[in-house]
Amino acid sequence: MYEKNIPYKIYLQEDELPKAWYNLRADMKNKPAPLLNPGTHQPMKAEELMPVFCEELVKQELDDTTPYIPIPEEVLNFYKMYRPAPLVRAYCLEEKLQTPAKIYYKFEGNNTSGSHKLNSAIAQAYYAKKQGLKGVTTETGAGQWGTALSMACSYFGLDCKVFMVKVSYEQKPFRREVMRTYGADVTPSPSNTTQVGRKILQEHPGTSGSLGCAISEAVEAATTREGYRYVLGSVLSQVVLHQSIIGLETKTAMDKYGIKPDIIIGCAGGGSNLGGLIAPFMGEKLRGEADYRFIAVEPASCPSLTRGKYVYDFCDTGMVCPLAKMYTLGSGFIPSANHAGGLRYHGMSSILSQLYDDKLMEATSVEQTEVFKAAEDFARVEGILPAPESSHAIYVAMQEALRCKETGEEKTILFGLTGTGYFDLTAYQRFNDGEMTDYVPADEDLKKGFAGIPQFPGNEFQF
Amino acid sequence: MYEKNIPYKIYLQEDELPKAWYNLRADMKNKPAPLLNPGTHQPMKAEELMPVFCEELVKQELDDTTPYIPIPEEVLNFYKMYRPAPLVRAYCLEEKLQTPAKIYYKFEGNNTSGSHKLNSAIAQAYYAKKQGLKGVTTETGAGQWGTALSMACSYFGLDCKVFMVKVSYEQKPFRREVMRTYGADVTPSPSNTTQVGRKILQEHPGTSGSLGCAISEAVEAATTREGYRYVLGSVLSQVVLHQSIIGLETKTAMDKYGIKPDIIIGCAGGGSNLGGLIAPFMGEKLRGEADYRFIAVEPASCPSLTRGKYVYDFCDTGMVCPLAKMYTLGSGFIPSANHAGGLRYHGMSSILSQLYDDKLMEATSVEQTEVFKAAEDFARVEGILPAPESSHAIYVAMQEALRCKETGEEKTILFGLTGTGYFDLTAYQRFNDGEMTDYVPADEDLKKGFAGIPQFPGNEFQF
């Protein structure tokens, strides 16, 4: 119901933008487990990570004690081009659902990359530039991260080499063209520009590629070139750090209007958006200053938190990256063709994994047809066409609001609307045509993925 | 150069949103010429227009004396979902150009329709609903208007029948899917669902359709169905009225920060965006309160203002609509395949035509490759991927800023950024691949178009 003192959209003023990122790890009693060297199973040292990642980012990755890390002025200026992002009161959705709940969402889609990914891309590009690098390499699946990084590199005049999973390169020419428009060099992966790519092409001629393979190519391209480093758009703790801007802005806006959420909901793929959204609220909970319910929503087809193991595993299918302790389905788990490409990841941020294991956060998994139904309902009343990934959070937020309708409780629900679905219309078409199907992996399928998880002393687990 | 008191983005507060549209015609000494009945050549009366258009909209179309028309509360509430639109200070563009000019743009792309079209669509849908109609019909070419109308109709629970030019229906499946997601019924035109469609299909089997044909089908579908009316997204004076929200917000924001533009630039297809942007500023000029330079930018391939005739002509190729006095290339003029679909219209709003004829506004035409170059430069520094239509204004704004660099003048330049280019990536691809070409019609080509303009007493003209 319309409240006179709460506008439809809350925009902070430019000078209210957070000046520092919040490092949630500083307030965690049980810290996320350190990255391990895949050969020695010893914690990775900074000097082992620096040939692959930028120096400053390695420091941020390893820092689990500094609570606030200042946002460099150059990054802050870039943020001002598309931030503050609006915190929206979903009055129209509330009316449609006839719920006494008050629903809010933080909308991260008002920029050309179409998602929150830009928040970390610009930070990573900045540190690469500051280090005097020529460029960076990365992989991209659906293309959001590649687009964000292309925009960031173009701004700082860095070369940007994107290895795009071949099937996406061919099926998503629009994403590819946005990256090219921002000056990025986009290569379909596997390619013959790297050793690992040539090997894969020889062994699997005609393969349509995979994210794991693209990561391996991007890492090789970075480490074999003078002046290049590899960057990653999710999973890593540095990314969750940069994404804390989402939660900090949300909290500032809510505090300004005296709003206190009861439930905070976000979709979870690698965990960067959810980790960023909940960060300052979870900090309060960890410090015993306030309590909130947090819900991670994942696709039933790729249920890392709800059905995965909490052990050390490879972050990439190619097994070239360090081992991370996380909820995982195994790096060899092949998720079905769910349309929320950004949620098709076998693992989960170490930070979120630890919080979930400590029962500080809940998780739930949902099926894609019900998610698209919620997306369509949302689009029709709230105007925004949401990304399939974000729509997982929409669906659960709507369920919680309907529960309030039954109980009569006036709960305040906050969810993260991570992006727009303008490049996902093939998925919407399948839904509109009634051709979308659901898929829940059988226990047998999960076992195949678990079988690929390395077992070593301290990392034993039962199937 | 960064000014401490001017943020990157100026967002008005919700309560600063304009409460009434501004009717520029009320301040025009030389009123736009009235619409004529194509049979009798007499001014169209309200009762002649009402079988085709909604009652309230007919009143607005004919009203050239009331200066302010209140925005209904239901429309205002919808506006609050995506408005106020930001007025952006293009600090990064200024720095790239190294110009002393101060550049501002009003960005209308932050909504799912991707353009300013939604401002009028929601108003038209509201009046249709208020009249108790079941639904509305319309045509769409590139799809922006159809998308906007689908969103508006979905909000008010109206049926929405869109006739989409067949070639676009097939080449722009994503636009089509957005409309379907909002519940619209999208028919490729020509279709066998109308008499005029069947006739065209019989005479030209395999035709890929045209906007003129789609208009004729939409009008027939509206007038032969109980409870339906036809709505149009540009050219008409009612549309310019609704689009005045763009200029009113801009002026409020500029006044608030003490900014006075010297030059105001907008792309011009049918004229609705430009007319809306300049409205309150032109009002001041007409009342002698202030002076501004206004520049309409059109594609060299479809130069209605710069090379057209100022006479009565058909608004549609099908010649079923009333005659309007406007700068026109003739309703039979076939524009080349310019990628700015929204600017490929043979005529121009009667309001803008009169202002141009009265020398209150300038016009210039530009070629598409230079426009796409400007679009790419803009995207790389300002972050937003602009629509090809909007990029016509960007190009001229950049030219004016570079002129300031030569002369050292610190002019304030304002332009309208009407929308995003997310659905125009085929055009960007052609540009990125170096395959885009320019086309300027020869005088002979224009003569063919002029030959289709009806000549009758009072409407004689020389070729």
PDB file of N, CA, C and O in Angstrom, chain B residues 263-298:
ATOM      1  N   ILE B 263      22.325  25.684 -26.571  1.00  0.00           N
ATOM      2  CA  ILE B 263      21.912  24.923 -27.753  1.00  0.00           C
ATOM      3  C   ILE B 263      21.169  23.677 -27.296  1.00  0.00           C
ATOM      4  O   ILE B 263      21.619  22.988 -26.381  1.00  0.00           O
ATOM      5  N   ILE B 264      20.039  23.386 -27.923  1.00  0.00           N
ATOM      6  CA  ILE B 264      19.270  22.179 -27.600  1.00  0.00           C
ATOM      7  C   ILE B 264      19.114  21.354 -28.860  1.00  0.00           C
ATOM      8  O   ILE B 264      18.631  21.854 -29.890  1.00  0.00           O
ATOM      9  N   ILE B 265      19.539  20.102 -28.781  1.00  0.00           N
ATOM     10  CA  ILE B 265      19.659  19.261 -29.972  1.00  0.00           C
ATOM     11  C   ILE B 265      18.859  17.972 -29.793  1.00  0.00           C
ATOM     12  O   ILE B 265      18.912  17.343 -28.738  1.00  0.00           O
ATOM     13  N   GLY B 266      18.142  17.567 -30.828  1.00  0.00           N
ATOM     14  CA  GLY B 266      17.433  16.294 -30.756  1.00  0.00           C
ATOM     15  C   GLY B 266      17.314  15.662 -32.128  1.00  0.00           C
ATOM     16  O   GLY B 266      17.304  16.369 -33.150  1.00  0.00           O
ATOM     17  N   CYS B 267      17.243  14.331 -32.164  1.00  0.00           N
ATOM     18  CA  CYS B 267      17.008  13.671 -33.439  1.00  0.00           C
ATOM     19  C   CYS B 267      15.534  13.834 -33.796  1.00  0.00           C
ATOM     20  O   CYS B 267      14.688  13.990 -32.918  1.00  0.00           O
ATOM     21  N   ALA B 268      15.263  13.821 -35.093  1.00  0.00           N
ATOM     22  CA  ALA B 268      13.891  14.051 -35.532  1.00  0.00           C
ATOM     23  C   ALA B 268      13.485  13.025 -36.579  1.00  0.00           C
ATOM     24  O   ALA B 268      14.060  12.958 -37.664  1.00  0.00           O
ATOM     25  N   GLY B 269      12.496  12.186 -36.210  1.00  0.00           N
ATOM     26  CA  GLY B 269      11.905  11.236 -37.152  1.00  0.00           C
ATOM     27  C   GLY B 269      10.509  11.741 -37.450  1.00  0.00           C
ATOM     28  O   GLY B 269      10.278  12.501 -38.377  1.00  0.00           O
ATOM     29  N   GLY B 270       9.560  11.390 -36.596  1.00  0.00           N
ATOM     30  CA  GLY B 270       8.226  11.982 -36.656  1.00  0.00           C
ATOM     31  C   GLY B 270       8.180  13.247 -35.828  1.00  0.00           C
ATOM     32  O   GLY B 270       7.273  14.068 -35.968  1.00  0.00           O
ATOM     33  N   GLY B 271       9.146  13.416 -34.919  1.00  0.00           N
ATOM     34  CA  GLY B 271       9.277  14.661 -34.177  1.00  0.00           C
ATOM     35  C   GLY B 271       8.830  14.635 -32.730  1.00  0.00           C
ATOM     36  O   GLY B 271       8.935  15.637 -32.033  1.00  0.00           O
ATOM     37  N   SER B 272       8.359  13.475 -32.237  1.00  0.00           N
ATOM     38  CA  SER B 272       7.772  13.480 -30.902  1.00  0.00           C
ATOM     39  C   SER B 272       8.800  13.714 -29.803  1.00  0.00           C
ATOM     40  O   SER B 272       8.540  14.435 -28.844  1.00  0.00           O
ATOM     41  N   ASN B 273       9.969  13.102 -29.933  1.00  0.00           N
ATOM     42  CA  ASN B 273      10.993  13.272 -28.906  1.00  0.00           C
ATOM     43  C   ASN B 273      11.523  14.702 -28.920  1.00  0.00           C
ATOM     44  O   ASN B 273      11.608  15.355 -27.888  1.00  0.00           O
ATOM     45  N   LEU B 274      11.858  15.191 -30.111  1.00  0.00           N
ATOM     46  CA  LEU B 274      12.396  16.548 -30.204  1.00  0.00           C
ATOM     47  C   LEU B 274      11.371  17.568 -29.730  1.00  0.00           C
ATOM     48  O   LEU B 274      11.683  18.481 -28.953  1.00  0.00           O
ATOM     49  N   GLY B 275      10.136  17.397 -30.196  1.00  0.00           N
ATOM     50  CA  GLY B 275       9.076  18.314 -29.787  1.00  0.00           C
ATOM     51  C   GLY B 275       8.901  18.331 -28.280  1.00  0.00           C
ATOM     52  O   GLY B 275       8.707  19.377 -27.665  1.00  0.00           O
ATOM     53  N   GLY B 276       8.975  17.156 -27.671  1.00  0.00           N
ATOM     54  CA  GLY B 276       8.821  17.059 -26.224  1.00  0.00           C
ATOM     55  C   GLY B 276       9.977  17.689 -25.477  1.00  0.00           C
ATOM     56  O   GLY B 276       9.783  18.404 -24.489  1.00  0.00           O
ATOM     57  N   LEU B 277      11.194  17.436 -25.953  1.00  0.00           N
ATOM     58  CA  LEU B 277      12.378  17.972 -25.283  1.00  0.00           C
ATOM     59  C   LEU B 277      12.413  19.495 -25.320  1.00  0.00           C
ATOM     60  O   LEU B 277      12.703  20.158 -24.326  1.00  0.00           O
ATOM     61  N   ILE B 278      12.110  20.070 -26.486  1.00  0.00           N
ATOM     62  CA  ILE B 278      12.265  21.521 -26.610  1.00  0.00           C
ATOM     63  C   ILE B 278      11.066  22.294 -26.068  1.00  0.00           C
ATOM     64  O   ILE B 278      11.170  23.496 -25.803  1.00  0.00           O
ATOM     65  N   ALA B 279       9.926  21.605 -25.885  1.00  0.00           N
ATOM     66  CA  ALA B 279       8.665  22.309 -25.615  1.00  0.00           C
ATOM     67  C   ALA B 279       8.767  23.488 -24.635  1.00  0.00           C
ATOM     68  O   ALA B 279       8.500  24.641 -25.029  1.00  0.00           O
ATOM     69  N   PRO B 280       9.162  23.271 -23.364  1.00  0.00           N
ATOM     70  CA  PRO B 280       9.124  24.408 -22.429  1.00  0.00           C
ATOM     71  C   PRO B 280      10.156  25.492 -22.775  1.00  0.00           C
ATOM     72  O   PRO B 280       9.925  26.662 -22.477  1.00  0.00           O
ATOM     73  N   PHE B 281      11.258  25.093 -23.393  1.00  0.00           N
ATOM     74  CA  PHE B 281      12.281  26.069 -23.786  1.00  0.00           C
ATOM     75  C   PHE B 281      11.766  26.904 -24.964  1.00  0.00           C
ATOM     76  O   PHE B 281      11.903  28.122 -24.998  1.00  0.00           O
ATOM     77  N   MET B 282      11.153  26.219 -25.928  1.00  0.00           N
ATOM     78  CA  MET B 282      10.578  26.926 -27.073  1.00  0.00           C
ATOM     79  C   MET B 282       9.465  27.848 -26.603  1.00  0.00           C
ATOM     80  O   MET B 282       9.296  28.955 -27.140  1.00  0.00           O
ATOM     81  N   GLY B 283       8.706  27.399 -25.610  1.00  0.00           N
ATOM     82  CA  GLY B 283       7.648  28.240 -25.027  1.00  0.00           C
ATOM     83  C   GLY B 283       8.237  29.566 -24.545  1.00  0.00           C
ATOM     84  O   GLY B 283       7.682  30.637 -24.817  1.00  0.00           O
ATOM     85  N   GLU B 284       9.349  29.487 -23.849  1.00  0.00           N
ATOM     86  CA  GLU B 284      10.002  30.713 -23.369  1.00  0.00           C
ATOM     87  C   GLU B 284      10.422  31.601 -24.531  1.00  0.00           C
ATOM     88  O   GLU B 284      10.294  32.826 -24.486  1.00  0.00           O
ATOM     89  N   LYS B 285      10.940  30.955 -25.568  1.00  0.00           N
ATOM     90  CA  LYS B 285      11.379  31.717 -26.738  1.00  0.00           C
ATOM     91  C   LYS B 285      10.182  32.391 -27.410  1.00  0.00           C
ATOM     92  O   LYS B 285      10.247  33.561 -27.783  1.00  0.00           O
ATOM     93  N   LEU B 286       9.085  31.654 -27.529  1.00  0.00           N
ATOM     94  CA  LEU B 286       7.893  32.200 -28.169  1.00  0.00           C
ATOM     95  C   LEU B 286       7.316  33.362 -27.358  1.00  0.00           C
ATOM     96  O   LEU B 286       6.793  34.323 -27.919  1.00  0.00           O
ATOM     97  N   ARG B 287       7.417  33.251 -26.046  1.00  0.00           N
ATOM     98  CA  ARG B 287       6.890  34.316 -25.184  1.00  0.00           C
ATOM     99  C   ARG B 287       7.913  35.433 -24.980  1.00  0.00           C
ATOM    100  O   ARG B 287       7.661  36.387 -24.230  1.00  0.00           O
ATOM    101  N   GLY B 288       9.078  35.301 -25.625  1.00  0.00           N
ATOM    102  CA  GLY B 288      10.096  36.355 -25.542  1.00  0.00           C
ATOM    103  C   GLY B 288      10.816  36.409 -24.204  1.00  0.00           C
ATOM    104  O   GLY B 288      11.425  37.416 -23.843  1.00  0.00           O
ATOM    105  N   GLU B 289      10.783  35.306 -23.446  1.00  0.00           N
ATOM    106  CA  GLU B 289      11.403  35.308 -22.119  1.00  0.00           C
ATOM    107  C   GLU B 289      12.853  34.859 -22.133  1.00  0.00           C
ATOM    108  O   GLU B 289      13.618  35.140 -21.203  1.00  0.00           O
ATOM    109  N   ALA B 290      13.230  34.113 -23.150  1.00  0.00           N
ATOM    110  CA  ALA B 290      14.604  33.614 -23.230  1.00  0.00           C
ATOM    111  C   ALA B 290      14.877  33.244 -24.683  1.00  0.00           C
ATOM    112  O   ALA B 290      13.949  33.164 -25.494  1.00  0.00           O
ATOM    113  N   ASP B 291      16.160  33.034 -24.992  1.00  0.00           N
ATOM    114  CA  ASP B 291      16.473  32.610 -26.357  1.00  0.00           C
ATOM    115  C   ASP B 291      17.365  31.372 -26.321  1.00  0.00           C
ATOM    116  O   ASP B 291      18.228  31.241 -25.455  1.00  0.00           O
ATOM    117  N   TYR B 292      17.113  30.482 -27.224  1.00  0.00           N
ATOM    118  CA  TYR B 292      17.899  29.252 -27.340  1.00  0.00           C
ATOM    119  C   TYR B 292      18.063  28.948 -28.821  1.00  0.00           C
ATOM    120  O   TYR B 292      17.231  29.338 -29.636  1.00  0.00           O
ATOM    121  N   ARG B 293      19.140  28.203 -29.158  1.00  0.00           N
ATOM    122  CA  ARG B 293      19.270  27.642 -30.505  1.00  0.00           C
ATOM    123  C   ARG B 293      18.726  26.221 -30.444  1.00  0.00           C
ATOM    124  O   ARG B 293      19.103  25.457 -29.566  1.00  0.00           O
ATOM    125  N   PHE B 294      17.843  25.875 -31.350  1.00  0.00           N
ATOM    126  CA  PHE B 294      17.309  24.512 -31.407  1.00  0.00           C
ATOM    127  C   PHE B 294      17.779  23.857 -32.704  1.00  0.00           C
ATOM    128  O   PHE B 294      17.697  24.484 -33.773  1.00  0.00           O
ATOM    129  N   ILE B 295      18.264  22.643 -32.618  1.00  0.00           N
ATOM    130  CA  ILE B 295      18.712  21.951 -33.830  1.00  0.00           C
ATOM    131  C   ILE B 295      18.042  20.581 -33.937  1.00  0.00           C
ATOM    132  O   ILE B 295      18.196  19.726 -33.057  1.00  0.00           O
ATOM    133  N   ALA B 296      17.307  20.391 -35.037  1.00  0.00           N
ATOM    134  CA  ALA B 296      16.720  19.077 -35.346  1.00  0.00           C
ATOM    135  C   ALA B 296      17.723  18.323 -36.219  1.00  0.00           C
ATOM    136  O   ALA B 296      18.235  18.880 -37.195  1.00  0.00           O
ATOM    137  N   VAL B 297      17.990  17.076 -35.859  1.00  0.00           N
ATOM    138  CA  VAL B 297      18.947  16.286 -36.640  1.00  0.00           C
ATOM    139  C   VAL B 297      18.221  15.136 -37.317  1.00  0.00           C
ATOM    140  O   VAL B 297      17.547  14.335 -36.657  1.00  0.00           O
ATOM    141  N   GLU B 298      18.354  15.054 -38.637  1.00  0.00           N
ATOM    142  CA  GLU B 298      17.702  13.960 -39.341  1.00  0.00           C
ATOM    143  C   GLU B 298      18.725  13.211 -40.189  1.00  0.00           C
ATOM    144  O   GLU B 298      19.804  13.735 -40.466  1.00  0.00           O
TER     145      GLU B 298
END
